PDB file of C-alpha atoms in Angstrom:
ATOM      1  CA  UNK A 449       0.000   0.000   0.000  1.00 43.00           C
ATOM      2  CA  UNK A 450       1.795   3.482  -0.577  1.00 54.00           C
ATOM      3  CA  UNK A 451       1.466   5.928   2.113  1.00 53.00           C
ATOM      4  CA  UNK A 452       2.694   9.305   2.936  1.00 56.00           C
ATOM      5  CA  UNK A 453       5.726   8.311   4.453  1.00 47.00           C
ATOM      6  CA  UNK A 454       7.112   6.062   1.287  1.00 40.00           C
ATOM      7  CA  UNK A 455       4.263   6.575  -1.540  1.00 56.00           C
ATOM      8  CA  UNK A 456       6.239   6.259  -4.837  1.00 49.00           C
ATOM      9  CA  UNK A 457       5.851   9.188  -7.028  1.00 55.00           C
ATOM     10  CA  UNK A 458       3.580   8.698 -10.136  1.00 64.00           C
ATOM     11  CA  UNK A 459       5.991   7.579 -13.374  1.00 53.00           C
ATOM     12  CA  UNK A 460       7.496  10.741 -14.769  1.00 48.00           C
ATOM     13  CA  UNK A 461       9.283   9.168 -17.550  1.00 47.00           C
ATOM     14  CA  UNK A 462      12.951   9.873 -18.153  1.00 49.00           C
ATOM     15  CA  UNK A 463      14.713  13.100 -17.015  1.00 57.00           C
ATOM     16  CA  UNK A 464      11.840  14.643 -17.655  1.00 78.00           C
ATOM     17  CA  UNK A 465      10.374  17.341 -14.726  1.00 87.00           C
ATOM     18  CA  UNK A 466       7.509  16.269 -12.595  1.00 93.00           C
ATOM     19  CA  UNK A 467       4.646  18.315 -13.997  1.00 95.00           C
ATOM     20  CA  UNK A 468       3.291  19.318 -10.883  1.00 96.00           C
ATOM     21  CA  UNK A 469       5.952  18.259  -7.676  1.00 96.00           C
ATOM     22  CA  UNK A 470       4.785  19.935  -3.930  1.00 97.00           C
ATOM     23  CA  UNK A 471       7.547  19.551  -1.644  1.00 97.00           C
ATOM     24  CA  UNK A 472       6.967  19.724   2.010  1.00 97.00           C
ATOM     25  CA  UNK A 473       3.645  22.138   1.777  1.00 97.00           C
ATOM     26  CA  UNK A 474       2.400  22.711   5.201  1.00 97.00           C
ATOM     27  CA  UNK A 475      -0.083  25.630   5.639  1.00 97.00           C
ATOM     28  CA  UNK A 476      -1.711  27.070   8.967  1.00 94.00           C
ATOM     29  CA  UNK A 477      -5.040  28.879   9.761  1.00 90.00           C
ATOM     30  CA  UNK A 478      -4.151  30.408  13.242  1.00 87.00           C
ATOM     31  CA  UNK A 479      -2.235  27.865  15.443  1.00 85.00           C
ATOM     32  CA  UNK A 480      -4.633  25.064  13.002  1.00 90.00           C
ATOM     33  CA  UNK A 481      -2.386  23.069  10.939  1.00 92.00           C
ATOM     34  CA  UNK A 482      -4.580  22.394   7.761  1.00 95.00           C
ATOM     35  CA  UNK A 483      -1.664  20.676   5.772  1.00 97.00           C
ATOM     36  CA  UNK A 484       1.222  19.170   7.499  1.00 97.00           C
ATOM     37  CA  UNK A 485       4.128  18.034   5.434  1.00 97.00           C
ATOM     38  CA  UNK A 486       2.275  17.025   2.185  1.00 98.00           C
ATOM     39  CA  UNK A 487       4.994  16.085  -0.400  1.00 98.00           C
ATOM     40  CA  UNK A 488       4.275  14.589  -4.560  1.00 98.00           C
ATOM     41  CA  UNK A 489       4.625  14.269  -7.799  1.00 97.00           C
ATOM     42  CA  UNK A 490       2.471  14.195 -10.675  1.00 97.00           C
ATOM     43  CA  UNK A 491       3.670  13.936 -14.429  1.00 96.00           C
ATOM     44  CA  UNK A 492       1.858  14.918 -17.351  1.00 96.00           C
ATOM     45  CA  UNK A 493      -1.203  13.578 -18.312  1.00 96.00           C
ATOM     46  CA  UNK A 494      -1.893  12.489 -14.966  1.00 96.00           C
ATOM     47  CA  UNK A 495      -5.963  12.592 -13.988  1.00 96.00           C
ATOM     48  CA  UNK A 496      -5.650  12.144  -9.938  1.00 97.00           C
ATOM     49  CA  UNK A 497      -8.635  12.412  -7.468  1.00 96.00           C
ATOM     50  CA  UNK A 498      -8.541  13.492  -4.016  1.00 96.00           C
ATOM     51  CA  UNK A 499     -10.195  11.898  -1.284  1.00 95.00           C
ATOM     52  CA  UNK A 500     -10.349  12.718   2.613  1.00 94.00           C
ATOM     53  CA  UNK A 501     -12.909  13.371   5.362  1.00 93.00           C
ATOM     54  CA  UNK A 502     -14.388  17.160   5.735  1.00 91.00           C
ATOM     55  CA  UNK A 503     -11.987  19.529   7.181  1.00 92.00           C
ATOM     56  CA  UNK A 504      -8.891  16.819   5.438  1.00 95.00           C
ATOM     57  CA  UNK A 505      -7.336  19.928   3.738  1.00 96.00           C
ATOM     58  CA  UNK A 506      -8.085  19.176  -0.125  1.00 97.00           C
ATOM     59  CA  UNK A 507      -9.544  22.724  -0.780  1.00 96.00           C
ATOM     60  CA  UNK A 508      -6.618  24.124   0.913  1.00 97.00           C
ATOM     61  CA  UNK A 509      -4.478  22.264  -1.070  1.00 98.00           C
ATOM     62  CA  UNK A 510      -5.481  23.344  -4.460  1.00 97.00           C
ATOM     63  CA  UNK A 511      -5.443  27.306  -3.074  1.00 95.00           C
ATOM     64  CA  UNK A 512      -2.017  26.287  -1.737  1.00 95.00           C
ATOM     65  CA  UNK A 513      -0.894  25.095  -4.901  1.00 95.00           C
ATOM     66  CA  UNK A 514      -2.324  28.111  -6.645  1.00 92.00           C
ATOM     67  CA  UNK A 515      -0.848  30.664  -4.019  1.00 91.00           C
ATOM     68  CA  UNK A 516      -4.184  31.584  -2.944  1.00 92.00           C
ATOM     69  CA  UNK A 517      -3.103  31.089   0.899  1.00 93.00           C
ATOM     70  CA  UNK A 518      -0.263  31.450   2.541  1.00 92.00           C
ATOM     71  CA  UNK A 519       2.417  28.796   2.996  1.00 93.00           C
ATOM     72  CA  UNK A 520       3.886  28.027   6.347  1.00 94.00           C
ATOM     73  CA  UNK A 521       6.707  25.933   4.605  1.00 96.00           C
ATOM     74  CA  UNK A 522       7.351  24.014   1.169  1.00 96.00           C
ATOM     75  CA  UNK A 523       7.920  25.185  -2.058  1.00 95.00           C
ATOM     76  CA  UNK A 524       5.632  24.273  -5.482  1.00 95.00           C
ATOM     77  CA  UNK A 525       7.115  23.829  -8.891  1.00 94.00           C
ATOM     78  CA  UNK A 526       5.114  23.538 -12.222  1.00 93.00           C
ATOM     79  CA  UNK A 527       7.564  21.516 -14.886  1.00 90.00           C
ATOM     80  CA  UNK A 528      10.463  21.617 -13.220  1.00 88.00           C
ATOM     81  CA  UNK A 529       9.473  25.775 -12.167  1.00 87.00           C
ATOM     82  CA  UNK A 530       8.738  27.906  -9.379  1.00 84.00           C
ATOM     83  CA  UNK A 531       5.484  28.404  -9.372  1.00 76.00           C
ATOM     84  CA  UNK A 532       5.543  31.909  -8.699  1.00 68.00           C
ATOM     85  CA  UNK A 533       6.920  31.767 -12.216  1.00 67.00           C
ATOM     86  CA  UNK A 534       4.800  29.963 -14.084  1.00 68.00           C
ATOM     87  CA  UNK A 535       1.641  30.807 -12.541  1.00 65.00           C
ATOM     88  CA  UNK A 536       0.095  31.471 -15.573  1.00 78.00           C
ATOM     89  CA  UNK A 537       0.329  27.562 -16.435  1.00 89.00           C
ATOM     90  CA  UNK A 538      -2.094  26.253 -13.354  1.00 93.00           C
ATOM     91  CA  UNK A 539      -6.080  27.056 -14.104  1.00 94.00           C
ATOM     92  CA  UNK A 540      -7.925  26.531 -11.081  1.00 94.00           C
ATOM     93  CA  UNK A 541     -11.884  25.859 -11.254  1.00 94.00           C
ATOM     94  CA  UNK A 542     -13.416  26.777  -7.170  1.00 91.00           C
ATOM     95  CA  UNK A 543     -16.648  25.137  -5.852  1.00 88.00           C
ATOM     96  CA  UNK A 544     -19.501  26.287  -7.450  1.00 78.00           C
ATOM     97  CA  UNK A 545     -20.411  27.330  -3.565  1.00 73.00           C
ATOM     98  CA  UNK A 546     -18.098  29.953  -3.858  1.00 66.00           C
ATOM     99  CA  UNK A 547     -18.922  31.936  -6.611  1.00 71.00           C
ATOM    100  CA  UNK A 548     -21.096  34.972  -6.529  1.00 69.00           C
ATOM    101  CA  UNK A 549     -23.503  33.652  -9.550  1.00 66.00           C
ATOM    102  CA  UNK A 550     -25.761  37.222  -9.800  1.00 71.00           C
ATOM    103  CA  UNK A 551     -23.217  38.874 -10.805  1.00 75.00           C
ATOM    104  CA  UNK A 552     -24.296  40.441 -14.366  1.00 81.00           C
ATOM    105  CA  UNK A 553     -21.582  38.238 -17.244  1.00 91.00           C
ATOM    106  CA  UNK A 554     -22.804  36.600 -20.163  1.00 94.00           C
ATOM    107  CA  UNK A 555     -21.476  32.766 -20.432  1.00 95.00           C
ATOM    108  CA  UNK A 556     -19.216  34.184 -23.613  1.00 96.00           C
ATOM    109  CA  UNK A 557     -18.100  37.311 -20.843  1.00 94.00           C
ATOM    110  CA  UNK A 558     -17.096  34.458 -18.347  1.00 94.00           C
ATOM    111  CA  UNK A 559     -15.007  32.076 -20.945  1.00 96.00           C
ATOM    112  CA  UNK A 560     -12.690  35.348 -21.900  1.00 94.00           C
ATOM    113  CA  UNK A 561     -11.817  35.693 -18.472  1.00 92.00           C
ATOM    114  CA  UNK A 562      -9.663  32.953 -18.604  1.00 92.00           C
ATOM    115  CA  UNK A 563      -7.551  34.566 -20.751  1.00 91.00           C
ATOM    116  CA  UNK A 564      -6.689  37.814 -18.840  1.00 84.00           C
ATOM    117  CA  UNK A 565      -3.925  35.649 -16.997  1.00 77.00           C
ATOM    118  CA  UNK A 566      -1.952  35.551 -20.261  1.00 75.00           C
ATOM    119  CA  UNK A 567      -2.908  38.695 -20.930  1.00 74.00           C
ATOM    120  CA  UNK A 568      -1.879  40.923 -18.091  1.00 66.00           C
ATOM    121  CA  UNK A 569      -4.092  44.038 -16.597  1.00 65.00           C
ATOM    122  CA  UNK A 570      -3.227  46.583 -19.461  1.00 64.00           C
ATOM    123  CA  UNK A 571      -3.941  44.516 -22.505  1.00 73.00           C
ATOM    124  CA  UNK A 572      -7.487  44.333 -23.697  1.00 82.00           C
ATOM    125  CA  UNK A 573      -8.246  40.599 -25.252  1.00 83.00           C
ATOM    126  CA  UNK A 574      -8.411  40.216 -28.736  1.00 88.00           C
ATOM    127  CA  UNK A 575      -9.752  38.642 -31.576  1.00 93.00           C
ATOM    128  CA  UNK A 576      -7.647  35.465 -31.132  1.00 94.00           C
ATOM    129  CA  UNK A 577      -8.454  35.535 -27.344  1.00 93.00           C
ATOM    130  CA  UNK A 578     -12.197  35.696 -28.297  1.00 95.00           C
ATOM    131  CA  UNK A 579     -11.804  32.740 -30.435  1.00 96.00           C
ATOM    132  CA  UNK A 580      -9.881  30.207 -28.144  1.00 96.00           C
ATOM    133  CA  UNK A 581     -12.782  31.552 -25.785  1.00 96.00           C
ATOM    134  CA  UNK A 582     -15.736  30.082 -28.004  1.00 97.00           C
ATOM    135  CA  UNK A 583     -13.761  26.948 -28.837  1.00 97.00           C
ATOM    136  CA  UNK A 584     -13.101  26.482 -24.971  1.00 97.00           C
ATOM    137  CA  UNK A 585     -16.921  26.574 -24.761  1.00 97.00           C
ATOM    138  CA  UNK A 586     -17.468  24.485 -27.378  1.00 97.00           C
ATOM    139  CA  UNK A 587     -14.987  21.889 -26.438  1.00 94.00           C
ATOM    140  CA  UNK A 588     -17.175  21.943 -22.816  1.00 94.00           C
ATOM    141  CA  UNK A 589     -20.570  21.677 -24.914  1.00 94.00           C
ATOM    142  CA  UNK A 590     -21.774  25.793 -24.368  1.00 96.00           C
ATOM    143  CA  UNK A 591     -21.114  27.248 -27.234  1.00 95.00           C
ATOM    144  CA  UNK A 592     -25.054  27.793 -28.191  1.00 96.00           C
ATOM    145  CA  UNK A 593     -25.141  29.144 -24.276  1.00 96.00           C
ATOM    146  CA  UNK A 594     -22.476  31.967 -25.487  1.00 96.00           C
ATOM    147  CA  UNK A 595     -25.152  34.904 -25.152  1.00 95.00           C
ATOM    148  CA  UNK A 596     -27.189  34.160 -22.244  1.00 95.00           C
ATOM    149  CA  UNK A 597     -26.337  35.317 -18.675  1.00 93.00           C
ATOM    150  CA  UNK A 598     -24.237  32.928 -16.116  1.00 92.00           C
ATOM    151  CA  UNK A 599     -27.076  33.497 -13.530  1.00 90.00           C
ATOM    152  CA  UNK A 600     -29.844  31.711 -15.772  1.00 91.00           C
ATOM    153  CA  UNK A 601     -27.963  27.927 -16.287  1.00 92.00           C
ATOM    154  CA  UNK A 602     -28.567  25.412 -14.595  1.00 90.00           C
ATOM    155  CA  UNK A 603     -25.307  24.198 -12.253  1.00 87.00           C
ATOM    156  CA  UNK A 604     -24.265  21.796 -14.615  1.00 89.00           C
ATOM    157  CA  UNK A 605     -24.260  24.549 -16.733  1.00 92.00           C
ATOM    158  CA  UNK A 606     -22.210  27.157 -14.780  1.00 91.00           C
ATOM    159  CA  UNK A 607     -19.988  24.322 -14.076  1.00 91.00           C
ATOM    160  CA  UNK A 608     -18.984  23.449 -17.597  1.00 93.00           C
ATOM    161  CA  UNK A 609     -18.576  27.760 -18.248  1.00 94.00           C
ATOM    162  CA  UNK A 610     -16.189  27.953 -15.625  1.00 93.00           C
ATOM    163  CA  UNK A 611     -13.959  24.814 -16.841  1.00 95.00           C
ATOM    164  CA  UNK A 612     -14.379  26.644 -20.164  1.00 96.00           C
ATOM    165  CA  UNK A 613     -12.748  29.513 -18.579  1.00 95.00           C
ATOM    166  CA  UNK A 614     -10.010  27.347 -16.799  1.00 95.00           C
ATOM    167  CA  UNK A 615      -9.022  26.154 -20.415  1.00 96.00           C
ATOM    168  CA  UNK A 616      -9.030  29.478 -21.804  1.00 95.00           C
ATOM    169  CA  UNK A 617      -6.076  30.220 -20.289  1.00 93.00           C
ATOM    170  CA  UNK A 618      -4.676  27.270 -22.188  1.00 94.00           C
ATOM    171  CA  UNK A 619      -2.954  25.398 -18.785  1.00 94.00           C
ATOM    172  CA  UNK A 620      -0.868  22.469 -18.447  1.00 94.00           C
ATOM    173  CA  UNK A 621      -2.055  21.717 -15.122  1.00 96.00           C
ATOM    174  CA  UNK A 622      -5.867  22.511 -13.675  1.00 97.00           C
ATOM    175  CA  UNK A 623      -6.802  22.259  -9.924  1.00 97.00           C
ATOM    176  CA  UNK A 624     -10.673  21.351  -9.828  1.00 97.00           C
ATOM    177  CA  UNK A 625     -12.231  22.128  -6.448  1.00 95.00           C
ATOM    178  CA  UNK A 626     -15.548  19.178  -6.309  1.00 93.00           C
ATOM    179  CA  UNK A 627     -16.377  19.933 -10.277  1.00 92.00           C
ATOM    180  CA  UNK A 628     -18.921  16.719  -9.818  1.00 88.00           C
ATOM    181  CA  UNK A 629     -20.314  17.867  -6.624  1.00 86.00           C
ATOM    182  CA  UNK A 630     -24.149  19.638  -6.829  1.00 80.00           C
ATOM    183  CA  UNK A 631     -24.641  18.039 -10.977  1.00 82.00           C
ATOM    184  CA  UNK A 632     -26.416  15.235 -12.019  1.00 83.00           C
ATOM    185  CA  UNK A 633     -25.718  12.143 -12.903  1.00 84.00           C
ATOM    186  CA  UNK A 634     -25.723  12.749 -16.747  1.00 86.00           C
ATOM    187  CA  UNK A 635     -23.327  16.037 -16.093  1.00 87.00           C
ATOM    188  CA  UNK A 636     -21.708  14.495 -13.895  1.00 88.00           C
ATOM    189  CA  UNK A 637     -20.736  11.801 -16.507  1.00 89.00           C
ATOM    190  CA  UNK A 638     -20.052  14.534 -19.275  1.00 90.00           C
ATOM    191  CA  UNK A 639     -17.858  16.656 -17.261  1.00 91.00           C
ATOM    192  CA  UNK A 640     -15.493  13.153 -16.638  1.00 92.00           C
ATOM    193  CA  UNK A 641     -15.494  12.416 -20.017  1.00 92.00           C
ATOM    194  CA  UNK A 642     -13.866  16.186 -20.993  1.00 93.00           C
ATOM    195  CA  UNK A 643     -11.565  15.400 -17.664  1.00 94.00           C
ATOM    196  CA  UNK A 644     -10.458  12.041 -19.459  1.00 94.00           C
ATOM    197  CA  UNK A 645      -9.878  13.396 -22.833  1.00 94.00           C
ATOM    198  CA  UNK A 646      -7.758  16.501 -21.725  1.00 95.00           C
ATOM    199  CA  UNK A 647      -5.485  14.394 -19.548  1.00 95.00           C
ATOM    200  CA  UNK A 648      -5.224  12.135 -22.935  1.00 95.00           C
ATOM    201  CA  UNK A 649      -3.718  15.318 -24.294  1.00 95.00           C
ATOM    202  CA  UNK A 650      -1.105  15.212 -22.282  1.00 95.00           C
ATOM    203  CA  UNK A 651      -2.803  18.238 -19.229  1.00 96.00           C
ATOM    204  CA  UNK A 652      -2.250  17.411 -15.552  1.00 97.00           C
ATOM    205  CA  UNK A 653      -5.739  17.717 -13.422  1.00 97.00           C
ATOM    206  CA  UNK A 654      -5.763  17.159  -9.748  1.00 97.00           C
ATOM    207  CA  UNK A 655      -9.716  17.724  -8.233  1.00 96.00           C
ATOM    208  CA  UNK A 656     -10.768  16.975  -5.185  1.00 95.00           C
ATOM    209  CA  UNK A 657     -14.105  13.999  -4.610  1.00 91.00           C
ATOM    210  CA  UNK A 658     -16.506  13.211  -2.141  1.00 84.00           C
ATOM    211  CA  UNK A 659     -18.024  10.605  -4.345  1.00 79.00           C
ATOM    212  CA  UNK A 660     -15.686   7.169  -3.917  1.00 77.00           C
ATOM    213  CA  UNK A 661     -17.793   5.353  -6.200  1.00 72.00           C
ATOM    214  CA  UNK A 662     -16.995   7.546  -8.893  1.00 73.00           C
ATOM    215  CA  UNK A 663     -13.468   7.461  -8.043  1.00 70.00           C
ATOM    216  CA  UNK A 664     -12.998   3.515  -8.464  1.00 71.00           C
ATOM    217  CA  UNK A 665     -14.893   4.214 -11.968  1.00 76.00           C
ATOM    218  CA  UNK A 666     -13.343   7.988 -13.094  1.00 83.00           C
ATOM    219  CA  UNK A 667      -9.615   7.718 -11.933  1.00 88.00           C
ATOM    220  CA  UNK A 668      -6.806   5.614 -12.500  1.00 81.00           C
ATOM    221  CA  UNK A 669      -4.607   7.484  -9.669  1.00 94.00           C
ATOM    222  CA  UNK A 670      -5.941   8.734  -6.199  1.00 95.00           C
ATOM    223  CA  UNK A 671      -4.332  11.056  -3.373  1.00 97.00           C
ATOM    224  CA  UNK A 672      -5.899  10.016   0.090  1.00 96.00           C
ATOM    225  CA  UNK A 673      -5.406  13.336   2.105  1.00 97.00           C
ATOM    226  CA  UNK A 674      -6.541  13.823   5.685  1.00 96.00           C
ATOM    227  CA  UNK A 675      -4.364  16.608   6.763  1.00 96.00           C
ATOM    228  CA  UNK A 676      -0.789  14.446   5.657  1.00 97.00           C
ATOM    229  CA  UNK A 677      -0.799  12.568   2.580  1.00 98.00           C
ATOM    230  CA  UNK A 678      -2.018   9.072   3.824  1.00 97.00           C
ATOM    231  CA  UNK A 679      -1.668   7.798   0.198  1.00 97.00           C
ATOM    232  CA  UNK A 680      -1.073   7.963  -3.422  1.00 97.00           C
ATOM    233  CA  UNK A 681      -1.142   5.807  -6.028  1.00 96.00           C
ATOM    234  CA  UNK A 682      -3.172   3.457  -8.312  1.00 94.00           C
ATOM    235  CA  UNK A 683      -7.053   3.591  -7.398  1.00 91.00           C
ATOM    236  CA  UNK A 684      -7.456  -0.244  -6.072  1.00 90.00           C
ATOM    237  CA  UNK A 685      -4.193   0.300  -4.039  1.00 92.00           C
ATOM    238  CA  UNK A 686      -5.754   3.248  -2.762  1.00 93.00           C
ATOM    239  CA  UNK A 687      -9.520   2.115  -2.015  1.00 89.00           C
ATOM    240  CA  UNK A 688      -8.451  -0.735   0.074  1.00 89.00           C
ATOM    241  CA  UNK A 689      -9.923  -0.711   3.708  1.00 88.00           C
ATOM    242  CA  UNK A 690      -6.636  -0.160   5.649  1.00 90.00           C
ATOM    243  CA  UNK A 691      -6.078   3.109   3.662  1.00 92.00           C
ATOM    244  CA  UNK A 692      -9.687   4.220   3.709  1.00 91.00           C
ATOM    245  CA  UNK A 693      -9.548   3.805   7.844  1.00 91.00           C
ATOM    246  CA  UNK A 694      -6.287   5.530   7.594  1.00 92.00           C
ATOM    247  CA  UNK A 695      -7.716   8.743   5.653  1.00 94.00           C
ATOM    248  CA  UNK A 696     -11.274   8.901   7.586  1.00 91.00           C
ATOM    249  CA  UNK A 697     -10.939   7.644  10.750  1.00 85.00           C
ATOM    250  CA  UNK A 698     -13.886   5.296  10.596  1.00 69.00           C
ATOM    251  CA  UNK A 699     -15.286   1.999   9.837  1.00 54.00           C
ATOM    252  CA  UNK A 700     -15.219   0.884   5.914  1.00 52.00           C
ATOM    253  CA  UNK A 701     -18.503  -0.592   4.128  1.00 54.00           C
ATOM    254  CA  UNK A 702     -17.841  -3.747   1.788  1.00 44.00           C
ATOM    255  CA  UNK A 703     -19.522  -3.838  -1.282  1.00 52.00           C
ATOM    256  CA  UNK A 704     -18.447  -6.485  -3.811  1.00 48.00           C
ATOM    257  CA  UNK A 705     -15.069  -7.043  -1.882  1.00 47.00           C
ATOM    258  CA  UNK A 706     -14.303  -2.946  -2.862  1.00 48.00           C
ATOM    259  CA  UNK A 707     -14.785  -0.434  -0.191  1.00 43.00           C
ATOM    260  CA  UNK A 708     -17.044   1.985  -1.431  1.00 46.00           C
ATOM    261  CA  UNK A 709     -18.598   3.627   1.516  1.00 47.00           C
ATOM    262  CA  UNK A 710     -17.924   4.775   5.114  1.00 48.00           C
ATOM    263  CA  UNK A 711     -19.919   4.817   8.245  1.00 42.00           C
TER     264      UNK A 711
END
C-alpha cells in the first residue's frame, strides 16, 4: 500500500520534470495546521482524485498550490518551475459554492476571463483571445449558451462555463475544487469524459471527490489526504480498507469485496 511516508511518485518518464511536484507544503489557519508536510509528484497527463474526510485539507491544497493562501513551509514547482513563475500555467476551477452567480456576465463574458492571466491588466483581449474563448466553450458543450447570462444555467451549466474559462487560459495543469459535486448524474458523466480526454492530451488535473464510487470508476490514480498525505497511487491500491480507515478515521462498508462507503 503506498502511504505518505514512502508513496512512490507517479511515473514521470525519463529526465523529464515532474509536472506538478509539492515539496513539504504545510499551511496554517491560526495555530490550526490544515496541511502538514504534504509532499508529490504528478507527471503529465496524470488525472488524480482526491479523497479525505471534511476539514482533510483538499480545498486548501489546491489554493495552496495556486498561491491563494499562505504557505507556512514548502515550495511548489510547475515543470520543473517555481510556481511563482509559471503561474500562468495552473487554471484553477473553485466550488460552485463559492462563486457569486448574480453577478451580471454573459457565459461568452465568463469564458474570456480565462484569458486575462496571459494577458496581463493593461492589454485588452483580442480577436484570437475571443476565439480560443468560443472553442473552450465548445470543447465543454456551451457554445449555443455563449449569449445568455451565467445566472440563468442550470449548475451543470455554470460548471462546464467555468472549466471553459479554466481552459481558456490554455494550462498544463488545472486544480478542480468538487467539479462533480451539486450536478447530475448525466453532467456528472459529461464533465469526466472532458476530464479524461484533456489528460489524454497530455494536461495534468488534480480535483478533489466526495463521491468514492466515482473514483474507483473515473480515476486511475488517487491522493488520500486527511491533513498528511495518507496515500497515493493506483485507485485499487488506494480504495483498500486499511487506507480508507487511515484517511477517515472510521469503519469501511464492503460492497463487492471494494470499499465503497464509510460509516
Amino acid at each position: 500500500m503506498p502511504t505518505g511516508a514512502n508513496a512512490q511518485p507517479l511515473a514521470t518518464g525519463a529526465r523529464r520534470a515532474p509536472a506538478l511536484e509539492v515539496r513539504g507544503l504545510s499551511v496554517a489557519y491560526g495555530a490550526r495546521l490544515a496541511l502538514e508536510d504534504v509532499s508529490f509528484e504528478l507527471p503529465a497527463g496524470a488525472l488524480v482524485g482526491v479523497i479525505g474526510p471534511n476539514g482533510a485539507g483538499k480545498s486548501t491544497l489546491l489554493k495552496a498550490i495556486l498561491g491563494l493562501v499562505p504557505r507556512a513551509a514548502g515550495s511548489v514547482r510547475i515543470g520543473g518551475v517555481g510556481q511563482a513563475r509559471r503561474g500562468h500555467q495552473v487554471a484553477y476551477v473553485p466550488q460552485r459554492d463559492a462563486i457569486n452567480w448574480r453577478f451580471p456576465a454573459s457565459v461568452a463574458d465568463v469564458a474570456l476571463m480565462g484569458r486575462y492571466g496571459r494577458l496581463g491588466w493593461l492589454r485588452r483581449p483580442g480577436a484570437r483571445d475571443r476565439a480560443i474563448a468560443r472553442a473552450c466553450l465548445a470543447e465543454v458543450g456551451m457554445e449555443h449558451y455563449a449569449d445568455q447570462p451565467i445566472a440563468r444555467l442550470s449548475g451543470g451549466q455554470q460548471q462546464r462555463v467555468f472549466l471553459a474559462r479554466a481552459l481558456a487560459q490554455e494550462p498544463e495543469v488545472l486544480l478542480l475544487d468538487e467539479p462533480i459535486s451539486g450536478v447530475d448524474a448525466p453532467t456528472q458523466e459529461a464533465i469526466l469524459r472532458i476530464l479524461a480526454g484533456l489528460a489524454a492530451r497530455g494536461k495534468t488535473l488534480l480535483l478533489t471527490t466526495h463521491d468514492l464510487r466515482c473514483t474507483m470508476e473515473h480515476f486511475g490514480s488517487l491522493m488520500a489526504l486527511n491533513r498528511r498525505l495518507v496515500a497515493l497511487g493506483p485507485a485499487p491500491d488506494v480504495l483498500t480498507p486499511a487506507t480508507l480507515a487511515s484517511t477517515y478515521g472510521t469503519q469501511v462498508v464492503l460492497a463487492n469485496g471494494t470499499s465503497v462507503a464509510l460509516v
